[in-house]
Coordinates of C-alpha atoms and ligand atoms in Angstrom, one line a residue:
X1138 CA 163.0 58.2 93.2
X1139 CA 164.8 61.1 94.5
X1140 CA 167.5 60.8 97.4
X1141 CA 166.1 59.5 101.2
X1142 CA 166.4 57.4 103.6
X1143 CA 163.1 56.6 106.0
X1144 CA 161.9 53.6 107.4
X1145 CA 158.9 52.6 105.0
X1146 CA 158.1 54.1 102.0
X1147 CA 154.7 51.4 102.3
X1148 CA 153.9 53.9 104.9
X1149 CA 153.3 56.6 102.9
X1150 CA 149.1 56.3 103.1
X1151 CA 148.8 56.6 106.6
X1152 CA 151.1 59.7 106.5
X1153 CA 149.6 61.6 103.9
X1154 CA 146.1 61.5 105.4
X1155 CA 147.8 62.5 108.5
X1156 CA 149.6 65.3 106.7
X1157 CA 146.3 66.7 105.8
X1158 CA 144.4 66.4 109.1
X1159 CA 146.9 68.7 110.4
X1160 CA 146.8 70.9 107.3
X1161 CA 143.0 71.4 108.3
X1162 CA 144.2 73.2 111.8
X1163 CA 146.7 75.3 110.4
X1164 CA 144.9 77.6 108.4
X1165 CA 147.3 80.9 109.2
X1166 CA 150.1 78.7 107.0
X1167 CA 147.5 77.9 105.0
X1168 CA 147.1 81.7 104.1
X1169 CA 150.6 82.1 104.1
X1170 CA 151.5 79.1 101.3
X1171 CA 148.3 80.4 99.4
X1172 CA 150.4 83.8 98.6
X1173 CA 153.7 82.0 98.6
X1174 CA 152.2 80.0 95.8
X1175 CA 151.2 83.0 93.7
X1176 CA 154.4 85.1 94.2
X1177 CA 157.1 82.3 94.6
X1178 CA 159.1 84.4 97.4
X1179 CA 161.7 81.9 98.1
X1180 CA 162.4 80.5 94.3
X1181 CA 165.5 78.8 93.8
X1182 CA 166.7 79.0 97.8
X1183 CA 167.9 75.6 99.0
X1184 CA 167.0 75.2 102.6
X1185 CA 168.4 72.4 104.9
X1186 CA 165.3 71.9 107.7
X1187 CA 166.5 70.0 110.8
X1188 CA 163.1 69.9 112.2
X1189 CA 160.9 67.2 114.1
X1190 CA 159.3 65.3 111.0
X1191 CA 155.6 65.0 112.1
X1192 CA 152.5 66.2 110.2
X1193 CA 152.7 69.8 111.2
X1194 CA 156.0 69.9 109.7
X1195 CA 155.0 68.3 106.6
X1196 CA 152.9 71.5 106.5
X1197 CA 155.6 73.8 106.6
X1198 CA 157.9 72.0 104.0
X1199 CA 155.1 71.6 101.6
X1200 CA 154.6 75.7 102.1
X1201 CA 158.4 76.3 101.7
X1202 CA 158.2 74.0 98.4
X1203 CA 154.5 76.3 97.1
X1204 CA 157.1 79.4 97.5
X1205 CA 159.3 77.9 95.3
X1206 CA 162.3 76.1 97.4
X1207 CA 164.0 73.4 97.2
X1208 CA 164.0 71.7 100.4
X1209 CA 165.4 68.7 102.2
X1210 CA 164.6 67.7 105.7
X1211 CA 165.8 65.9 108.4
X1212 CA 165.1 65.3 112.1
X1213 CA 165.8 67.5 115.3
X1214 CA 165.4 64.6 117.5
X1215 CA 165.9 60.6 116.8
X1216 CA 163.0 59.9 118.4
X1217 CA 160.4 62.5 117.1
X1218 CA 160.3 61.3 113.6
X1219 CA 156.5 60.1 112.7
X1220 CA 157.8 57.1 109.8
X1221 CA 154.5 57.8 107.7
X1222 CA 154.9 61.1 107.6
X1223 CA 158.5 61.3 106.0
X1224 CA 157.4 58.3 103.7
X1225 CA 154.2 60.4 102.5
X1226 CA 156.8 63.3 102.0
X1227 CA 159.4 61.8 100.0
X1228 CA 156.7 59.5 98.2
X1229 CA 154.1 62.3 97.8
X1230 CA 155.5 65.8 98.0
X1231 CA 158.7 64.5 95.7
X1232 CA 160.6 66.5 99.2
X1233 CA 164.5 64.4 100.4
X1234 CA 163.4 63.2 104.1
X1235 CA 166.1 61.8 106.3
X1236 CA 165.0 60.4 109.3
X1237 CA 163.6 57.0 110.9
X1238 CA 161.8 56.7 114.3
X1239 CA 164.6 55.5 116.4
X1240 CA 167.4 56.3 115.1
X1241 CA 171.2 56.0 116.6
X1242 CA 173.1 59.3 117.2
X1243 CA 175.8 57.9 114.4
X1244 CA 172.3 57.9 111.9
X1245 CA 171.3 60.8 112.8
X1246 CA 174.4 62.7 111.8
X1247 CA 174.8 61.3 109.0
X1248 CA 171.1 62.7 108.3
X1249 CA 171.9 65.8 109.2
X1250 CA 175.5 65.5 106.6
X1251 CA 172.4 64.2 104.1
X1252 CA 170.4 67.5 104.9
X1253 CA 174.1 70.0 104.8
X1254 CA 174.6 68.1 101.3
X1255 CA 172.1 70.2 99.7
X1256 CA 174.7 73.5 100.0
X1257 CA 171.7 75.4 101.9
X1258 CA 171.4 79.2 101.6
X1259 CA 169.3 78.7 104.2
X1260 CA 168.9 76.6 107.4
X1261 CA 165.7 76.1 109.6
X1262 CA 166.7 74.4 112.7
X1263 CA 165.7 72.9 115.9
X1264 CA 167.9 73.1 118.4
X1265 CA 171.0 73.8 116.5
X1266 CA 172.4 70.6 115.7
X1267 CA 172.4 71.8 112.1
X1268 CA 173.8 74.8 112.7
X1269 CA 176.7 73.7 114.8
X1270 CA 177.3 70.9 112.7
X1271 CA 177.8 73.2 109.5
X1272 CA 180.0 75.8 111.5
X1273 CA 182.1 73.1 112.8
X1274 CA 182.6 70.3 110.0
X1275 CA 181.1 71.9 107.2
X1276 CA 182.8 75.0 107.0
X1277 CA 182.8 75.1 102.8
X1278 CA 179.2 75.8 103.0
X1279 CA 179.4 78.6 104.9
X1280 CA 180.0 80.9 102.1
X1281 CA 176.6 80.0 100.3
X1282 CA 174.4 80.7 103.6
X1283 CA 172.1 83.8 103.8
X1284 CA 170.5 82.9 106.8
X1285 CA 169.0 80.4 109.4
X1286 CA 165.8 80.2 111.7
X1287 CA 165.8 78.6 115.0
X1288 CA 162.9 77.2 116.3
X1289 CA 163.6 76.3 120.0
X1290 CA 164.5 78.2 123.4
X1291 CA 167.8 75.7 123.2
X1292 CA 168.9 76.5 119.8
X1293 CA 168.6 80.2 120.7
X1294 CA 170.3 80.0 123.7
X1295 CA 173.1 77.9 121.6
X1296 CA 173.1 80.7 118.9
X1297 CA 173.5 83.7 120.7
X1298 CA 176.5 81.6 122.5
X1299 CA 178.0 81.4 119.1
X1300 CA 176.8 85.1 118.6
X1301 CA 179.0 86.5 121.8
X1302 CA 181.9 84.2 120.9
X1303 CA 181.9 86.0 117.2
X1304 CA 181.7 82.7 115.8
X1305 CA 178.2 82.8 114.4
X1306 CA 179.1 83.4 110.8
X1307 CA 175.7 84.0 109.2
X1308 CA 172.2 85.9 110.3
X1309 CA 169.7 83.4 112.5
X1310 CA 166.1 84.6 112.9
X1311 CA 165.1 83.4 116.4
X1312 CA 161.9 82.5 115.4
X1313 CA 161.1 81.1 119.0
X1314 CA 161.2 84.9 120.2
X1315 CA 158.0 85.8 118.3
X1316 CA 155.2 86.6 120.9
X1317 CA 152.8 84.2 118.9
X1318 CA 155.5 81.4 119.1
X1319 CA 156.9 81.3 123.0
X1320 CA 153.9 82.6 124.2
X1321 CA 151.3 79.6 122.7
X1322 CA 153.8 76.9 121.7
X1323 CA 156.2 76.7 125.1
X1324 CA 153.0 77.3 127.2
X1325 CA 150.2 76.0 125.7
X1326 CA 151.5 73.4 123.2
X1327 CA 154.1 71.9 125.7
X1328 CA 151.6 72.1 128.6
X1329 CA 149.5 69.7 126.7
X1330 CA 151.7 67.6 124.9
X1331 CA 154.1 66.9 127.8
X1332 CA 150.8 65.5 129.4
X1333 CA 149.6 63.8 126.8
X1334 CA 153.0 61.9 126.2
X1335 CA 152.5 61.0 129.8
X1336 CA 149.4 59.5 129.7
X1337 CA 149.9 57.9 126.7
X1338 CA 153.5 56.1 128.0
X1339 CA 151.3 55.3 131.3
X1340 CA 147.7 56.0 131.9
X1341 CA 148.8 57.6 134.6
X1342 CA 145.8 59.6 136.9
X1343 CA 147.2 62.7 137.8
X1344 CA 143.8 63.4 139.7
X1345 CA 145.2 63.6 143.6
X1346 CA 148.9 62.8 142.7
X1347 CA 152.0 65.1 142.9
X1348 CA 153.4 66.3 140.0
X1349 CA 157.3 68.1 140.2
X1350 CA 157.6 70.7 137.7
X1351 CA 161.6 71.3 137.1
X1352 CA 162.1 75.2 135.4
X1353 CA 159.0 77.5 135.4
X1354 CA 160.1 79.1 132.4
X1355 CA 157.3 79.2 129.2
X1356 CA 157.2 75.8 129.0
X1357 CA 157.4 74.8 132.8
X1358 CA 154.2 77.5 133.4
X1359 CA 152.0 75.4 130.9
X1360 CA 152.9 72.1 131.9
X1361 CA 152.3 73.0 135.7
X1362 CA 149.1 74.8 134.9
X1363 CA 147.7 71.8 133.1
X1364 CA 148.4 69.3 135.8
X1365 CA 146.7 71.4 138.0
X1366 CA 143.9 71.4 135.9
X1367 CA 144.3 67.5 136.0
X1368 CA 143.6 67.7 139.3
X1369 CA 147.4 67.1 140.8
X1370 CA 149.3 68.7 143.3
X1371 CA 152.2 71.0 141.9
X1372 CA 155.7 71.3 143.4
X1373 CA 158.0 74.0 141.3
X1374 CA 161.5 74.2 141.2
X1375 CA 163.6 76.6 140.0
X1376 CA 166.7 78.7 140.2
X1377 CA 165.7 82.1 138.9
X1378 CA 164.4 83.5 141.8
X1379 CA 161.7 86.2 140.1
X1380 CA 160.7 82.6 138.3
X1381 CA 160.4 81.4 141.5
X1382 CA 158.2 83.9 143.0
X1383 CA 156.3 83.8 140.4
X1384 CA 155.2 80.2 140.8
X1385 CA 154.7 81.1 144.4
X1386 CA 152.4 83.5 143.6
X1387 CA 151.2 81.2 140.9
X1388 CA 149.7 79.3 143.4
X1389 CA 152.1 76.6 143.7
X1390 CA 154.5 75.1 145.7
X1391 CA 157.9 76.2 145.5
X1392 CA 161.2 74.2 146.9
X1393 CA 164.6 73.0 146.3
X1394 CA 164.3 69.7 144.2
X1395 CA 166.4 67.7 147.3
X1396 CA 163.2 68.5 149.1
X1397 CA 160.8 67.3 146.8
X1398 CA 162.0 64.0 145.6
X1399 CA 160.4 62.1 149.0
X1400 CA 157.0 63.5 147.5
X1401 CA 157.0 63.6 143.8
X1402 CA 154.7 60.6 141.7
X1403 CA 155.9 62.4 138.5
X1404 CA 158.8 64.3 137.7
X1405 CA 158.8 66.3 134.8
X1406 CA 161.8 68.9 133.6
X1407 CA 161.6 71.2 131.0
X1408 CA 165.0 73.2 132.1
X1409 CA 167.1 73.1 128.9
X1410 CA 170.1 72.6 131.4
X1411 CA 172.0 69.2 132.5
X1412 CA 172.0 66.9 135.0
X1413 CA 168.7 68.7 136.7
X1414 CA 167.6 65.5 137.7
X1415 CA 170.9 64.1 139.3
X1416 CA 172.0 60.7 141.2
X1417 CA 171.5 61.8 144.7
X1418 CA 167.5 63.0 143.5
X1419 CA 167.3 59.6 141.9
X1420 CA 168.2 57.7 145.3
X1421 CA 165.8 60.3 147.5
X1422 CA 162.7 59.5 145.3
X1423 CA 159.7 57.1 146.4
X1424 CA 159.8 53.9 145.2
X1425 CA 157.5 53.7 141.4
X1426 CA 158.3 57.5 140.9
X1427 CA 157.8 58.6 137.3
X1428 CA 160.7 60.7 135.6
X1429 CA 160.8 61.9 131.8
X1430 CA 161.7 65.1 130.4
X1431 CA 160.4 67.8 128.0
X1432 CA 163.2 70.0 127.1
X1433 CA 165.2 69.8 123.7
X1434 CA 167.6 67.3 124.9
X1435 CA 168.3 64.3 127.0
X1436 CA 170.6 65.6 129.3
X1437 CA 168.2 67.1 132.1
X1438 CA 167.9 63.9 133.7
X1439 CA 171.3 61.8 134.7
X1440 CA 171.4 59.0 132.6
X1441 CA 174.6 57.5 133.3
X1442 CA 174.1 57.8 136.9
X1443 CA 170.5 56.5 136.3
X1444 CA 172.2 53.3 135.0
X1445 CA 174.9 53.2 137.6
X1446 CA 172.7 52.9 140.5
X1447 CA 170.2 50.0 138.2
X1448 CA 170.2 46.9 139.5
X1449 CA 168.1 45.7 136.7
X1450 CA 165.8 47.4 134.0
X1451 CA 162.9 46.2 131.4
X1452 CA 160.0 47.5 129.3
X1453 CA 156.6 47.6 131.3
X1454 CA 155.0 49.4 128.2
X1455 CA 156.0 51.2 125.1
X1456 CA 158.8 54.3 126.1
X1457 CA 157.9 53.4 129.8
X1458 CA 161.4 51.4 131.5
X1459 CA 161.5 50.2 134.9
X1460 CA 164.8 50.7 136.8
X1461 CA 165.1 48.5 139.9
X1462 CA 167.4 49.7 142.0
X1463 CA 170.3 48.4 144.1
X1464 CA 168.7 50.8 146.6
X1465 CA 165.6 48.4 146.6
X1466 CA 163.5 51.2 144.9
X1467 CA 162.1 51.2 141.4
X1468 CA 162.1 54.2 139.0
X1469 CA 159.7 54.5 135.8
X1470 CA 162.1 56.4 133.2
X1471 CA 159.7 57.6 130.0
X1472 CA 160.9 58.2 126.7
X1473 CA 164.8 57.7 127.2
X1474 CA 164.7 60.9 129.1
X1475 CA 164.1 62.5 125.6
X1476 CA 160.8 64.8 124.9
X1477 CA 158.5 62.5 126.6
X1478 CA 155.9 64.9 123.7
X1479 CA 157.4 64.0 120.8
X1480 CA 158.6 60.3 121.5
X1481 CA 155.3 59.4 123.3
X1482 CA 152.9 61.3 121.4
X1483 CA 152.4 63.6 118.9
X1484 CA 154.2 66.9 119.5
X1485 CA 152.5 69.7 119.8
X1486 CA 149.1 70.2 118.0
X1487 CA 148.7 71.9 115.0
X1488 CA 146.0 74.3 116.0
X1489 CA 149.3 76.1 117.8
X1490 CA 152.4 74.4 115.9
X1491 CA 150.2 76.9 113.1
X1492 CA 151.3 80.1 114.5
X1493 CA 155.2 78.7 115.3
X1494 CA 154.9 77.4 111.4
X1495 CA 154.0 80.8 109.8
X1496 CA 157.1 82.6 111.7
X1497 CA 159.2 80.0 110.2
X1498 CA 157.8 80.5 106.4
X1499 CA 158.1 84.6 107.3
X1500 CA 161.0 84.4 108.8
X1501 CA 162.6 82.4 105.0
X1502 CA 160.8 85.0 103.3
X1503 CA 162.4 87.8 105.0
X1504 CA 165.7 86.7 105.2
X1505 CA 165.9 86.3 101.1
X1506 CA 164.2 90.0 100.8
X1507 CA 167.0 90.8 103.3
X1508 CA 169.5 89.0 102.1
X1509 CA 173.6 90.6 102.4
X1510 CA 171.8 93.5 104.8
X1511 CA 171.9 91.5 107.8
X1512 CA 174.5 91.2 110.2
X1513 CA 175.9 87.7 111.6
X1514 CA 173.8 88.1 115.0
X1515 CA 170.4 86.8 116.3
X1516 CA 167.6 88.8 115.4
X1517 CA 163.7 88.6 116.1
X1518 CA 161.3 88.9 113.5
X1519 CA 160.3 92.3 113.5
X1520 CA 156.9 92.9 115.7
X1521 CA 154.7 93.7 112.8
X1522 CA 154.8 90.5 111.7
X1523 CA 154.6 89.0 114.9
X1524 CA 151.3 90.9 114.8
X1525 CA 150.3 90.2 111.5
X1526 CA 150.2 86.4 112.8
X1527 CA 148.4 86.8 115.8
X1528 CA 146.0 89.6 113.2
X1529 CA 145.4 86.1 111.1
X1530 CA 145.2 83.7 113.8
X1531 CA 142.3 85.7 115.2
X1532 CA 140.7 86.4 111.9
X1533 CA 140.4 82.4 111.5
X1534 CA 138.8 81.8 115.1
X1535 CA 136.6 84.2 114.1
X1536 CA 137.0 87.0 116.6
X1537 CA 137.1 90.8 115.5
X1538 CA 139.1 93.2 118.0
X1539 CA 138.8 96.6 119.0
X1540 CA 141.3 99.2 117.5
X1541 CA 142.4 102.5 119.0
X1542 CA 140.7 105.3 117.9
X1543 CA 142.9 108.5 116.5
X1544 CA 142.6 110.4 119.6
X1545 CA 143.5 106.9 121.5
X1546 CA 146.6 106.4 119.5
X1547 CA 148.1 109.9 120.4
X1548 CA 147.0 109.8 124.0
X1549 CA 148.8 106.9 124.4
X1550 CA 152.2 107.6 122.4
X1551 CA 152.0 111.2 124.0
X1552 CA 153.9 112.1 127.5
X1553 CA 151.9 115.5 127.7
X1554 CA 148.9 114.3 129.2
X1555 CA 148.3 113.3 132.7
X1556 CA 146.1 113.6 135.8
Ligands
ADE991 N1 157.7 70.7 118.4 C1 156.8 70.4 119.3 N2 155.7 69.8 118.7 C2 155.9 69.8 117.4 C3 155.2 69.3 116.2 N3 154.0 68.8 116.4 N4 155.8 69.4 115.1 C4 157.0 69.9 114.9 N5 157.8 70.4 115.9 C5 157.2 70.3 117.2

């Protein structure tokens, strides 16, 4: 049996029927691992994936491995891992998982040290754990590296840190900065998911309650737009003022959060910064107020201080914690504070995590055809592929576009023409 370590390798049935329900929805990877398997585009590459092990990942790993890689995975986050699904890959697919549902931080390094054994020429990440890790403790590897994707706002924003502090020491394809990944993921995938690992932690009716959106950035505009459609109230904060505005002119409510902690029922950030949700907000919201998060990591809500003003806690349902508080007020914490999608529920769903998917497998592809001509900097995938996505995406929901015509196409890139 090759090298893993996952909860239950018994599991393994579940996850591969689950593996394929997802395949079913993803039919622009599908096309993608179709030509990978006929031309073998990445044979040989080791890849290290630090990704969120659910179904739709399965997906992509199993594409990577058509195109001739040798890949080993592990997870982004210690609570996103789906147990059958990294049993059905390891058991199945014959591909290294590391990662169990619930996992301590010290485990899930050592996952990620599991995943950096492999001596990756290329690393797919989420949020850039693996990347930092590598730069910082694994620094021998370095010279083996062609490239790395990034699949998150987070990880990018980490990356191009590392970029202007010349530390990055290898090419990173932000694959989050394709149009047909922030665009439909962050908005649409988020929007629903964060909901749906809501209601799944709660039942909660959002019909006639208010809902406080923290961040109105791609993923803040989907959530808040499909509360509304829930039938809640919104209330947007933010700090970017043109963000701001926007949700104004959005249609929704716009204040500082000190002002909307008396009326919030459910508190929701998806920020990517720390401490959003801080002590004093904690102690100004009603009693039975619902926090979670759904940004990459479990810092936008104050967890320490969350505990420091808990009289008592306990479990009223799965990933749903009561905090009494010594100010006589209860809070409902979901998830740990950790992506209240991913613990909860299910991620994202793979009609959309399809389009995110196929920039990952293009992006791999197009860092070994570019391989020793990039610089150590961030890049985007170049637009015509972007295109080329949202081309297939179409083609499978089966709607035809217009195109320009020739005397279109040089009106347009022409400055003569005017009134
Ligand atoms: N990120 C958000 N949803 C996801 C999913 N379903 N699979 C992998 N990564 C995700």
């Amino acid at each position: 049996m090759i090298e893993h370590d996952v909860a239950d390798l018994k599991l393994a049935k579940s996850g591969r029927t689950r593996i394929e329900w997802a395949g079913k929805f993803m039919p622009v990877l599908a096309n993608i691992c179709e030509r990978f398997g006929r031309n073998k585009p990445l044979r040989g590459v080791r890849m290290s994936c630090c990704l969120h092990v659910t179904s739709e990942t399965a997906n992509l790993v199993t594409t990577l491995k058509a195109a001739g890689a040798s890949v080993r995975l592990c997870a982004s986050n210690p609570l996103s891992t789906q147990d059958d699904v990294a049993a059905a890959l390891v058991r199945d697919h014959g591909i290294p998982v590391f990662a169990i549902k619930g996992e301590n931080r010290r485990q899930y390094y050592q996952h990620i040290y599991a995943a950096l054994a492999h001596r990756p020429e290329i690393t797919t990440d989420d949020g850039a754990d693996l990347v930092s890790t590598l730069h910082s403790k694994k620094r021998n590897l370095i010279p083996d590296v062609i490239g790395g994707t990034e699949e998150t706002t987070t990880g990018v924003v980490r990356l191009r840190s590392m970029e202007k502090d010349r530390v990055l020491a290898y090419p990173i394809i932000a694959v989050n900065d394709s149009q047909t990944k922030f665009m439909f993921d962050n908005r649409y995938g988020t929007g629903q998911s964060a909901l749906d690992g809501i209601l799944r932690a709660t039942n909660w009716l959002f019909a006639g309650s208010t809902v406080v959106v923290c961040g109105y950035g791609w993923c803040g505009r989907g959530v808040a737009a499909r509360a509304k459609g829930l039938g809640a109230e919104i209330i947007v904060t933010e700090v970017n003022p043109v963000r701001a505005l926007e949700a104004k002119m959005d249609g929704f409510r716009v204040m500082r959060l000190m002002d909307a902690c008396r009326s919030g029922d459910v508190f929701i950030t998806v920020t990517g910064d720390i401490n959003v949700i801080d002590r004093r907000h904690m102690l100004g919201m009603k009693d039975r107020a619902i926090i979670c998060n759904a940004g990459h990591f479990d810092a936008e809500i104050n967890k320490k201080a969350l505990d420091e003003i808990t009289r008592s806690k306990r479990t009223l349902r799965r990933f749903c914690v009561e905090h009494k508080l010594k100010n006589g007020r209860c809070l409902i914490m979901l998830a740990e504070g950790r992506l209240v999608n991913l613990a909860a529920a299910e991620g994202h769903p793979a009609m959309v995590m399809d389009m995110s998917f196929a920039n990952q497998a293009l992006a791999a592809e197009y860092l070994v055809r570019h391989r020793g001509k990039l610089e150590n900097k961030v890049y985007k995938l170049p637009e015509a592929l972007d295109q080329q996505i949202a081309r297939l995406k179409l083609g499978t929901m089966g709607i035809r576009i217009d195109r320009l015509t020739p005397e279109q196409a040089a009106y347009i890139s022409s400055w003569r023409l005017g009134t």
